[in-house]
Coordinates of C-alpha atoms in Angstrom, one line a residue:
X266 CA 0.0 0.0 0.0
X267 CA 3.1 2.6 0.7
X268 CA 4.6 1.6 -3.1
X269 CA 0.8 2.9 -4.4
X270 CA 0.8 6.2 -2.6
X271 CA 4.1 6.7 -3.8
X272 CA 3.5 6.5 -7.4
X273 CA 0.1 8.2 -6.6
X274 CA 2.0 10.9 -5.0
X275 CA 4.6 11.4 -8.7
X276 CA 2.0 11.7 -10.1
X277 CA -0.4 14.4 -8.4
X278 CA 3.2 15.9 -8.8
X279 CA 2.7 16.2 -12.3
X280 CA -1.0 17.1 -12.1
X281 CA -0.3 20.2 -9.7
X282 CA 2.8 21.6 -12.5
X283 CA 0.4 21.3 -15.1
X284 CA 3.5 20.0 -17.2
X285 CA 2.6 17.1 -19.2
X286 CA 5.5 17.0 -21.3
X287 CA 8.1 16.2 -18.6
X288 CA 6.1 13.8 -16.1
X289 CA 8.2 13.0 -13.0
X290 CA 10.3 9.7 -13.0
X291 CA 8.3 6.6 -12.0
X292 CA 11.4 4.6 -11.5
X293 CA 10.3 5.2 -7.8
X294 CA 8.0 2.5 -8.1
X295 CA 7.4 -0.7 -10.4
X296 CA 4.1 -1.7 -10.1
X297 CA 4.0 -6.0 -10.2
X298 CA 0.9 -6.9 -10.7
X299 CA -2.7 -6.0 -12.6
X300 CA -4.3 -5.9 -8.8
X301 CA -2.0 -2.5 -8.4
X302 CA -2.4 -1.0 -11.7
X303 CA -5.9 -1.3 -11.6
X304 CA -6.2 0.5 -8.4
X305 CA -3.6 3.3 -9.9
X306 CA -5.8 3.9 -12.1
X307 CA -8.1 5.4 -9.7
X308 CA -5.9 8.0 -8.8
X309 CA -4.2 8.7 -11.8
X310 CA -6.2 8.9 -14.8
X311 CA -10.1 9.0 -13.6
X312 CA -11.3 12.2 -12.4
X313 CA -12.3 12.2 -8.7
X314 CA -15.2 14.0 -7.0
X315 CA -13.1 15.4 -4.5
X316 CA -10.3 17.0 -6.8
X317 CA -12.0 20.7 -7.7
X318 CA -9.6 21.8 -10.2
X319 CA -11.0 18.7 -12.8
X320 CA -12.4 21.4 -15.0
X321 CA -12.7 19.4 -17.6
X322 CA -15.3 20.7 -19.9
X323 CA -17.4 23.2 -17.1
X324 CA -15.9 26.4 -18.5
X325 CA -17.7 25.6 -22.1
X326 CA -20.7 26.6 -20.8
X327 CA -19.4 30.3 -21.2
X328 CA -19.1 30.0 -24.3
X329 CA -22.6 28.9 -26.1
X330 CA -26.1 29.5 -26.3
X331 CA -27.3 27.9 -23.5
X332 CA -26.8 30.4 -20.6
X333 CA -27.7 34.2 -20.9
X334 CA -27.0 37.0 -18.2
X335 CA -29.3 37.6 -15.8
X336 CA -32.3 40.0 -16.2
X337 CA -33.1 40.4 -12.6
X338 CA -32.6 43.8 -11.8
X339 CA -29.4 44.4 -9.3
X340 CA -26.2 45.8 -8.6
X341 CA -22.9 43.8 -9.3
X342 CA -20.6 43.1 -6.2
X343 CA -17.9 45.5 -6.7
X344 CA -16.1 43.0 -4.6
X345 CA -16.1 40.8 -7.4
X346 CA -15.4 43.6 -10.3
X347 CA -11.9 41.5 -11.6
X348 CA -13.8 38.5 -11.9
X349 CA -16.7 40.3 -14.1
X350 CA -14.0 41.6 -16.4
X351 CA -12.7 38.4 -16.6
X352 CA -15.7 36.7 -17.6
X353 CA -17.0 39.7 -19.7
X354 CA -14.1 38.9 -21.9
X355 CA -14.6 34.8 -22.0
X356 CA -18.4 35.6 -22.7
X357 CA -18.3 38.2 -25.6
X358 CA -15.4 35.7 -27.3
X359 CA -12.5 38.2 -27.1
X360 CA -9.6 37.3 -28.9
X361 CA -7.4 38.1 -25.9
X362 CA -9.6 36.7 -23.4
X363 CA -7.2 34.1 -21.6
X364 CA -4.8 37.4 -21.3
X365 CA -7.7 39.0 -19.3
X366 CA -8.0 36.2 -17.1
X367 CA -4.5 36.3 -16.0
X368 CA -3.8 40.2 -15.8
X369 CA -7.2 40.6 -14.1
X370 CA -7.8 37.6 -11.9
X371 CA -10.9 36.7 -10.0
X372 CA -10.8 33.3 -12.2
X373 CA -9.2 30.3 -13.1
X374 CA -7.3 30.8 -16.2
X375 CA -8.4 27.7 -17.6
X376 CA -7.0 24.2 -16.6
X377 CA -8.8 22.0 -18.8
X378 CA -5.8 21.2 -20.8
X379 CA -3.6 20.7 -18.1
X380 CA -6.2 18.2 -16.3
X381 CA -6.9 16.3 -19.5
X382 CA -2.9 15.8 -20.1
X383 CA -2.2 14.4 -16.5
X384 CA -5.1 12.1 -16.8
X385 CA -4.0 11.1 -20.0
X386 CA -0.2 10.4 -18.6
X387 CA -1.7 8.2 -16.0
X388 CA -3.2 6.0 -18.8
X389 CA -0.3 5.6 -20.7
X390 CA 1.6 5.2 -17.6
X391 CA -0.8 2.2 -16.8
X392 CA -0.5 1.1 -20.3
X393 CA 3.5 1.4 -20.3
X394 CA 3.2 -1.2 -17.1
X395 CA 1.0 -3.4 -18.4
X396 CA 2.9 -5.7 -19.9
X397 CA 5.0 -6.5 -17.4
X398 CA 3.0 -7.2 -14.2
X399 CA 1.5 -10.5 -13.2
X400 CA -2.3 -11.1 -13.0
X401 CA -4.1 -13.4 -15.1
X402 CA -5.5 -12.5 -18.5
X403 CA -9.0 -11.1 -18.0
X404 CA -7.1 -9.0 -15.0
X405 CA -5.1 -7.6 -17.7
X406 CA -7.4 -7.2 -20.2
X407 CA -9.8 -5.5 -17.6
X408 CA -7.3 -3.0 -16.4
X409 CA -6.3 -2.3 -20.5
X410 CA -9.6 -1.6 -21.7
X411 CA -10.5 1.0 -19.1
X412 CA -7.3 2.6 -19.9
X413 CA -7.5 2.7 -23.4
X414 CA -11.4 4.1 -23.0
X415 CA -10.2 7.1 -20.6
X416 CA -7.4 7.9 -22.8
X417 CA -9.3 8.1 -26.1
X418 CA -12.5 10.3 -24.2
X419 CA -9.5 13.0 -23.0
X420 CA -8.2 13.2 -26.6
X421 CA -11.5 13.3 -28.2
X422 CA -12.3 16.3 -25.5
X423 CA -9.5 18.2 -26.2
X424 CA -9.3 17.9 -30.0
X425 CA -13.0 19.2 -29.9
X426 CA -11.7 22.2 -27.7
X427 CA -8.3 22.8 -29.5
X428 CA -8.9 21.6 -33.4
X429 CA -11.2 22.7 -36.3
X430 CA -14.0 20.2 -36.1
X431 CA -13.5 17.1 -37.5
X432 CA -16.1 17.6 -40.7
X433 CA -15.3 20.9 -40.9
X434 CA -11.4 20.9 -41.9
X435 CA -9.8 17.6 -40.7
X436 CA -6.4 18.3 -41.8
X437 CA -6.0 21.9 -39.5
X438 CA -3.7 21.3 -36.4
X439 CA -5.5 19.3 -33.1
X440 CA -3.4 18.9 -30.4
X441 CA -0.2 16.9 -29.6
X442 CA -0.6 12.7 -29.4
X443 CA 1.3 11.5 -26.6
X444 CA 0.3 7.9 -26.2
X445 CA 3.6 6.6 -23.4
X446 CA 4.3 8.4 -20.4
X447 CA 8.5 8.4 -21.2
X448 CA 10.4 11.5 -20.3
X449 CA 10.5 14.0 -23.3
X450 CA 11.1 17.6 -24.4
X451 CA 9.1 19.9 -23.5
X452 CA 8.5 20.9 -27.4
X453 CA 5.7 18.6 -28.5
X454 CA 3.9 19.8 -32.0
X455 CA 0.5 19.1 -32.6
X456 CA -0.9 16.6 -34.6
X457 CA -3.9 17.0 -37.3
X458 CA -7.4 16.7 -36.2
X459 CA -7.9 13.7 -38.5
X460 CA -4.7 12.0 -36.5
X461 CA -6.1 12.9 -33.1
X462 CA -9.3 11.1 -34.2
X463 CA -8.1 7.9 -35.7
X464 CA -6.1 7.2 -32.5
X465 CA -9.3 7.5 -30.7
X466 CA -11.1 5.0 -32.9
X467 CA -8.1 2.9 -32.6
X468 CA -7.8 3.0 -28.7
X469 CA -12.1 2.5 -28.3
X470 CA -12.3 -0.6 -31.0
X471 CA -9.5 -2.0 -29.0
X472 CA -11.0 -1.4 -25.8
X473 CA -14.0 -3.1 -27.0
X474 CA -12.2 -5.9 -28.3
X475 CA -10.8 -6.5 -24.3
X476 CA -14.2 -5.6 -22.9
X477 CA -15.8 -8.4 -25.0
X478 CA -13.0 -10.8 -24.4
X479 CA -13.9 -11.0 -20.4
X480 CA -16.4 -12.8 -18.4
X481 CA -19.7 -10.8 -18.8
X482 CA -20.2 -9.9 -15.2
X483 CA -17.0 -7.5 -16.1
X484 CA -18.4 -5.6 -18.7
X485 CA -20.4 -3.7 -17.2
X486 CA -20.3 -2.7 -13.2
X487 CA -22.8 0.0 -11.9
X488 CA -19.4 1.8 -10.5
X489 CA -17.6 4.7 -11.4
X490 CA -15.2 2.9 -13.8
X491 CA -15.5 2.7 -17.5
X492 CA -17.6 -0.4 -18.9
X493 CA -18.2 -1.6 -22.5
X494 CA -21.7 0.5 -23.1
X495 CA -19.6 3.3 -22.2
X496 CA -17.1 2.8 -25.0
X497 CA -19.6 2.2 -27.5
X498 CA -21.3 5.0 -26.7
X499 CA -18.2 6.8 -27.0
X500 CA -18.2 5.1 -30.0
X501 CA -21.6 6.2 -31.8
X502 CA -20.3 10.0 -30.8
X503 CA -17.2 10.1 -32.2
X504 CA -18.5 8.4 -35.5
X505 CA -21.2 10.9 -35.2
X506 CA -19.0 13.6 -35.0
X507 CA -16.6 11.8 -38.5
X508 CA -20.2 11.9 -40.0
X509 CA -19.8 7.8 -40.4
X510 CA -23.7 7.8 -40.5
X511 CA -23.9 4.0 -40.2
X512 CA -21.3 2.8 -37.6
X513 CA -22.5 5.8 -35.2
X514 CA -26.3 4.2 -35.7
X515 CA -24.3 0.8 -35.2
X516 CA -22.8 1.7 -32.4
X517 CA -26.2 3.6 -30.8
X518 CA -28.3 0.5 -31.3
X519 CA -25.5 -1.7 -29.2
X520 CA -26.0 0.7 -26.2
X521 CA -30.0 0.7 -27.2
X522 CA -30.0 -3.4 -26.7
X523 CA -28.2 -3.4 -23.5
X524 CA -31.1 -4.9 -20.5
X525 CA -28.7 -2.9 -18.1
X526 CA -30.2 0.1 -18.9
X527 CA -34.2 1.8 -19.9
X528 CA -35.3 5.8 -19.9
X529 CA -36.4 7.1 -17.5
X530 CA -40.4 8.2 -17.8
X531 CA -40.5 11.5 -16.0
X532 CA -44.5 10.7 -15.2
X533 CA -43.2 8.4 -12.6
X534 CA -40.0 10.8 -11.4
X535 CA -39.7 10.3 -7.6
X536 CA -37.6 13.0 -6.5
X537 CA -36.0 13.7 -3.1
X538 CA -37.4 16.5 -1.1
X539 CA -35.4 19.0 -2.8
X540 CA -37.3 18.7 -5.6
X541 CA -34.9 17.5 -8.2
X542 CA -33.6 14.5 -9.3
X543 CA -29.9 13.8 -10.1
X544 CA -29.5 12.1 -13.0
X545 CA -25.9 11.5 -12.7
X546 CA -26.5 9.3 -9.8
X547 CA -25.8 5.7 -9.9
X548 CA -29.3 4.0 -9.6
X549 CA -30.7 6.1 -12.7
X550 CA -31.6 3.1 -14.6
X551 CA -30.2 5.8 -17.7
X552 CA -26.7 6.8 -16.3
X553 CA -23.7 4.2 -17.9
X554 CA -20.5 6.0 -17.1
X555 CA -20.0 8.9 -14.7
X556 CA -17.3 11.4 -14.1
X557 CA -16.1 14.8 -13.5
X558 CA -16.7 17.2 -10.1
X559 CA -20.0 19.3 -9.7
X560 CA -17.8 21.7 -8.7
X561 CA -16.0 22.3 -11.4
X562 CA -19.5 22.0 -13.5
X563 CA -20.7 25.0 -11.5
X564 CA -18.2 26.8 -11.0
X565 CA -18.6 29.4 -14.2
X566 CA -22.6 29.6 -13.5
X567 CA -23.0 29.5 -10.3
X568 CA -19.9 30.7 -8.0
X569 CA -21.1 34.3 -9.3
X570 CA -23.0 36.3 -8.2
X571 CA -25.4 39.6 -7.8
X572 CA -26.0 41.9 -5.1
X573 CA -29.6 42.7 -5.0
X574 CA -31.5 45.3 -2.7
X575 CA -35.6 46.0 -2.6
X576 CA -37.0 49.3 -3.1
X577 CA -36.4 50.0 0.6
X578 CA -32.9 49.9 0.5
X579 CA -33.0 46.3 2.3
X580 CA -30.3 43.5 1.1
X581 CA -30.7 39.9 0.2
X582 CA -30.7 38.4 3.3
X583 CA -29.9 34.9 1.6
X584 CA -29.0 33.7 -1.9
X585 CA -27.7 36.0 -3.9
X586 CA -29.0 35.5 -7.6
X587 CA -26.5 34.3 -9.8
X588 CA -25.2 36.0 -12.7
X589 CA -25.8 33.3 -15.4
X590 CA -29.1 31.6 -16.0
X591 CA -30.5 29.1 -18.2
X592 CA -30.9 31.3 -21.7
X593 CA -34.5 32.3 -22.4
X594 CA -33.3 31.0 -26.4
X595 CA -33.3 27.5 -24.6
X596 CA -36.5 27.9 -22.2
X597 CA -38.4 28.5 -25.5
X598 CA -37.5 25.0 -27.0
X599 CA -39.4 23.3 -24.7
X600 CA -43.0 22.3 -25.8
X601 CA -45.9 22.6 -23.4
X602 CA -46.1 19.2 -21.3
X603 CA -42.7 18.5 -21.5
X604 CA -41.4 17.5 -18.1
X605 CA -37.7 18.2 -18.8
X606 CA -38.4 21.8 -18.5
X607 CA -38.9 21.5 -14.8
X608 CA -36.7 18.6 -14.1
X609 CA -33.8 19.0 -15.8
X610 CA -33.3 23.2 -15.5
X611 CA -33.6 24.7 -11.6
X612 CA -35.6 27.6 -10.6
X613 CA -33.9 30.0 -8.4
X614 CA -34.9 31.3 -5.1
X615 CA -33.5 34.1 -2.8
X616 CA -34.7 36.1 0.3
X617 CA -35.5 39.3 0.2
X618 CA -37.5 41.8 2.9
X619 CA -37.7 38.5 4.5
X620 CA -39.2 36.3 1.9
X621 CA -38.5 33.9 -0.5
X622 CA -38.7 35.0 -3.9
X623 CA -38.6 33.4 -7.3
X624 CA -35.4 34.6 -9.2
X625 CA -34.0 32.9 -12.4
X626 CA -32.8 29.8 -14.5
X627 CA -30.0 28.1 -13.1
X628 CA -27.6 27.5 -16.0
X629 CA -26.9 23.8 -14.7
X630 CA -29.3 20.7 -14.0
X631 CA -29.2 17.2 -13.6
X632 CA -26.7 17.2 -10.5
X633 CA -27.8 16.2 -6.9
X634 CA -29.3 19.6 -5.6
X635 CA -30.0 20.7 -1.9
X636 CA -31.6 23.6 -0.3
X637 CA -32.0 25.3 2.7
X638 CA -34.8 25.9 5.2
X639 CA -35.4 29.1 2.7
X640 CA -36.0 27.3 -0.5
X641 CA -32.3 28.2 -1.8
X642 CA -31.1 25.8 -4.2
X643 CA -26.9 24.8 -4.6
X644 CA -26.0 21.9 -6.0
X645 CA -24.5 19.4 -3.9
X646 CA -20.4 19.1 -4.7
X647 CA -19.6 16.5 -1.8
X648 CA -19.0 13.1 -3.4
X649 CA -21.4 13.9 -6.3
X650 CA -20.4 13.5 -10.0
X651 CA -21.2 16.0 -12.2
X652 CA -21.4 14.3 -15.6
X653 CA -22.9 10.9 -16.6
X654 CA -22.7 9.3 -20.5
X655 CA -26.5 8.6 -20.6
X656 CA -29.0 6.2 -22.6
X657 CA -31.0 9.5 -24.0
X658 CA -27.6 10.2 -26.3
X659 CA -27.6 6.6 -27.9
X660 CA -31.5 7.4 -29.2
X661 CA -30.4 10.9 -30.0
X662 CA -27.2 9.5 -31.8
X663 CA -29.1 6.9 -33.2
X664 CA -32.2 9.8 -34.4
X665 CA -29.7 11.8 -36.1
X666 CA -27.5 9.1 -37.8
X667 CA -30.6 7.6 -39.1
X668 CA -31.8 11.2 -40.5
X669 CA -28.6 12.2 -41.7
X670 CA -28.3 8.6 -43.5
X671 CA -31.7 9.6 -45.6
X672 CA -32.5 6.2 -46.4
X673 CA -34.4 5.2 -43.0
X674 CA -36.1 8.1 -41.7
X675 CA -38.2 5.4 -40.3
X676 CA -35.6 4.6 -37.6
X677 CA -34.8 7.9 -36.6
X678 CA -38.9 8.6 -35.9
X679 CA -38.7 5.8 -34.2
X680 CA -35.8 6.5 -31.7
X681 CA -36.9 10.0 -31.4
X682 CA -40.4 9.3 -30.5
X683 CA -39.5 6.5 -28.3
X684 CA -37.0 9.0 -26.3
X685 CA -39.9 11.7 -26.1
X686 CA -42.9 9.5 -25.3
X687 CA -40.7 9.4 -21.6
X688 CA -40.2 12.8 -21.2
X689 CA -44.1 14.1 -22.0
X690 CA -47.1 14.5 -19.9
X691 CA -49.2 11.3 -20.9
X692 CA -51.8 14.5 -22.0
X693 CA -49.4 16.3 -24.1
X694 CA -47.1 13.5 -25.9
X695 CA -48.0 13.8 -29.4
X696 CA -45.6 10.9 -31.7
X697 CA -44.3 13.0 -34.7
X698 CA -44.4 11.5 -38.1
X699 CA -44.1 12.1 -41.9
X700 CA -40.8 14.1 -41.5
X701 CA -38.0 13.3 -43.6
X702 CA -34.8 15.4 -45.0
X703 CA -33.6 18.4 -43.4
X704 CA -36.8 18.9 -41.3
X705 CA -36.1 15.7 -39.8
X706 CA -32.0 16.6 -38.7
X707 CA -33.1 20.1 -37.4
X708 CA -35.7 18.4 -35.4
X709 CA -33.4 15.5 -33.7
X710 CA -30.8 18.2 -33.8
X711 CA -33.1 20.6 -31.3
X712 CA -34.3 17.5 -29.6
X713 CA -30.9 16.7 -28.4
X714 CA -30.2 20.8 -27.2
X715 CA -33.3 19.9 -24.9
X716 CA -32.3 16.5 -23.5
X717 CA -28.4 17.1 -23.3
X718 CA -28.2 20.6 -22.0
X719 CA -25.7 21.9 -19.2
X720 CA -24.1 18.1 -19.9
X721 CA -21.3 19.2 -21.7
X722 CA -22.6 18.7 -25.3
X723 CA -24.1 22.1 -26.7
X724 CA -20.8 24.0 -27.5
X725 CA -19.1 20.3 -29.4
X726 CA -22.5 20.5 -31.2
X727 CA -22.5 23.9 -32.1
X728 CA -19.1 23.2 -33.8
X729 CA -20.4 20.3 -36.0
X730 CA -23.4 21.6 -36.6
X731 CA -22.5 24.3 -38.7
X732 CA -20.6 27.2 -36.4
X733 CA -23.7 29.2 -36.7
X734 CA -24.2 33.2 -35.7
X735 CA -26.1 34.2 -32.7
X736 CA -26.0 37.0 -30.3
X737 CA -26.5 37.4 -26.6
X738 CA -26.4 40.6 -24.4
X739 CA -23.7 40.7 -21.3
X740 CA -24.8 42.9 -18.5
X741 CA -22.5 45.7 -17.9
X742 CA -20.9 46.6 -14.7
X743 CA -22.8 50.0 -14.0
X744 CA -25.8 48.4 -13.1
X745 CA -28.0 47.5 -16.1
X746 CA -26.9 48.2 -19.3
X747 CA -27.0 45.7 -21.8
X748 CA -24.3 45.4 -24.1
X749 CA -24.6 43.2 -27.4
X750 CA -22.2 41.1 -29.0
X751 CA -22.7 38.3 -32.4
X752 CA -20.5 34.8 -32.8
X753 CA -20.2 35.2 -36.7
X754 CA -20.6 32.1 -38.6
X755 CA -17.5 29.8 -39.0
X756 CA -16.5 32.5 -36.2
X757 CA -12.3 31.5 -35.7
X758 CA -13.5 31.2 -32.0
X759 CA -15.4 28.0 -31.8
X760 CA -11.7 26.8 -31.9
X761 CA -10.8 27.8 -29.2
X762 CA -7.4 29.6 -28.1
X763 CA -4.7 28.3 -26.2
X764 CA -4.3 30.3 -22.9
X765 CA -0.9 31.5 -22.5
X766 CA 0.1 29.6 -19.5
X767 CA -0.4 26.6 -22.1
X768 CA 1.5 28.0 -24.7
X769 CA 4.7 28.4 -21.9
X770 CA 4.4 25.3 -20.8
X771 CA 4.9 23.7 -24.5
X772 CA 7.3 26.3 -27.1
X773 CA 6.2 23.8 -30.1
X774 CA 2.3 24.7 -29.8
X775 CA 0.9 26.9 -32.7
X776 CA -1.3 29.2 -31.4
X777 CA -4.7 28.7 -33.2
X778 CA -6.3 31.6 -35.9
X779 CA -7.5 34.6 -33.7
X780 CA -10.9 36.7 -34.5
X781 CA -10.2 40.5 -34.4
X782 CA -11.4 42.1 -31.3
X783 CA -15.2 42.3 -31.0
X784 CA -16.6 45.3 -30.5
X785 CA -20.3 45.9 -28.7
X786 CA -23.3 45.7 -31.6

């Protein structure tokens, strides 16, 4: 048990520099058996509840369509006034925005590529090792296949960060492969978006290969590690992504057939007395794989805040309003009787003169939620995951492949109607038919805004799905004015810039194309 906390402790080393290119020796310690590599993996390349600064893909939701600023009326916390410039510049999609975050402060700068890196090194560290240790076959196997899965979802996350998406311009620069966890130079170039993605295919068919090979009680644990539905789900959504129509409808319909899992209907929701259910919980007959801190999830929509007073002068007494709520653009998707409205977005309460009021849209959902003996809502970050792969994707991947496809629009009604027919009022569901063409993809293609939203999905959609224009309003810092600001079409920032701390830590990264400076409408 001392050798594990040893190599556990190299590598937190490596997580807390941020330095992926130069990991610290792990000489230290030679792991000699599967048993021990399975359990490093724990620590080394699957995010942990605990750990806060897993931002793995939280800060996106600053980015999209999905969140709006607030239109309660209110005064900003001056307290507060270098994080506001901050995110004023993350919001509006400055050029220079990660240069704001560090000269100003009052937010993280951004360690999502840092995380996925360390995470990534503890893979291939596992994967260096495993080889050499004893254990019996299926032992190895196991302790392969989850390494190869974790490995391939870090890549495909940063590639759709970092890189031109994949249908878009497959040849532009992704990020840099690194697939051992040997000492290097720190100058690591990046590879093509189309390179990125093939080793991601490569590293999930193998992983389903070993999945498949063991006993079938191992394929699939309701636990935090990865299991085989998980990797073909990854599966069906990175094919969806290539536009490989029929292996991500392939790959969908695998997850689809699997008895471990069933929708949820929302008619028969039984919530806890907060009112909300958490859908990334382990007994949600629809959750497969989970991961990531609610912390971290939050953190952009929820850590800021609003000071408020009432006409008589009075302050909040409790629960301020935050900032960022669910975007009245999304609100207005929803159809009347449909039950994700109220279950999967939060409705904010804070005190004022001494009662509890109604405020906004909380720009998250689907985590455990508590509240106070006010009626204020947070979400619950001890012990709770934040993200879970779900069965609603595999009917969405399956709706849209099968649309896209134009040969079966048959399948795709049938998927999509299925998936809908448990998340209507038995009053309201209504099955939609005779669709077929581009009526059909825009419709599973809003369908799946409705059902995936605040899960990590909207802004990697955005990018395949055209780069479209839209607009929002950020509220200014002198109380109310609204100022407005447009994401042009094929806009250079849906590929996102490297922040400079990243581009210090590795001299070979390219920075990507820059947008000029975007001035108010």
């Amino acid at each position: 048990m001392k050798k594990f906390f040893i190599l556990l402790s190299i590598i937190a080393m490596g997580t807390a520099c941020g330095d992926f290119l130069e990991p610290k020796s792990q000489s230290e310690y030679i792991p000699r058996s599967a048993d021990a590599l399975n359990e490093t993996l724990l620590g080394s390349a699957y995010t942990r509840v605990e750990v806060q600064a897993d931002d793995m893909l939280g800060f996106l939701a600053i980015f999209d369509d999905d969140i709006m600023c607030t239109t309660i009326e209110g005064e900003l916390n001056e307290a507060q006034a270098s994080s506001f410039i901050s995110l004023q510049a993350l919001f509006t999609w400055q050029p220079d925005a990660w240069f704001v975050v560090r000269e100003f402060g009052g937010i993280n700068q951004g360690s999502s590529y840092q995380v996925h890196y360390a995470l990534i090194r503890g893979a291939n560290a596992v994967l260096d090792y495993i080889d050499t240790v004893t254990g019996t076959e299926n032992e190895k196997n196991n302790v392969k296949a989850q390494a190869l899965a974790l490995r391939a979802f870090y890549y495909f996350n940063l590639v759709n960060i970092w890189g031109a998406p994949y249908n878009y311009d497959k040849t532009a620069l992704g990020v840099p492969l690194k697939t051992t966890s040997a000492l290097e130079a720190r100058s690591l170039p990046r590879n093509t978006v189309e390179e990125v993605y093939t080793q991601i295919v490569e590293d999930l068919i193998e992983a389903e290969r070993l999945y498949k090979s063991l006993p079938v009680a191992w394929q699939y644990r309701r636990d935090y590690r990865t299991n085989l539905p998980m990797v073909q789900l990854l599966l069906s959504r990175v094919y969806l992504y290539m536009e490989q129509w029929t292996n991500a409808a392939i790959y969908a319909l695998e997850v689809i057939n699997n008895d471990n899992f069933s929708l949820l209907d929302l008619n028969t929701l039984n919530v806890a007395a907060n009112g909300y259910y958490n859908f990334a919980n382990p007994n949600s007959p629809e959750a497969i794989w989970r991961f990531g801190n609610v912390n971290s999830l939050t953190y952009w929509t929820n850590h800021f805040t609003i000071l408020r007073r009432s006409a008589s002068g009075q302050s909040i007494s409790n629960g301020f309003p935050r900032f960022f709520n669910a975007s009245d653009d999304l609100l207005n998707t929803y159809e009347p009787g449909d039950l994700r409205r109220e279950n999967y977005i939060v409705v904010e309460r804070y005190r004022m003169d001494n009662a509890t009021r109604d405020g906004g849209n909380l720009a998250f959902g689907k985590v455990a939620i508590q509240r106070n003996a006010q009626g204020i809502f947070s979400p619950m970050t001890g012990g709770s995951f934040a993200y879970s792969f779900r069965l609603s994707e595999a009917y969405l991947n399956l709706a849209e492949a099968a649309a896209c496809l134009g040969t079966d629009p048959g399948t795709a009604l049938w998927a999509l109607n299925t998936l809908r027919l448990n998340r209507f009022t038995v009053a309201d569901y209504v099955e939609i038919s005779g669709v077929s063409g581009q009526d059909l993809i825009d419709l599973v293609r809003l369908e799946r805004r409705r059902e995936l939203c605040f899960e990590g999905h909207r802004w990697f959609d955005l990018r395949r799905q055209g780069m479209p224009s839209f607009t929002r309003e950020w509220r200014d810092m002198d109380g109310g004015t609204t100022l407005s600001y447009t994401l042009n079409e094929n806009d250079p920032f849906y590929t996102l810039p490297f922040a400079p701390n990243v581009m210090e830590l590795n001299t070979a990264l390219l920075q990507n194309p820059l947008p000029e400076v975007r001035p108010a409408n």
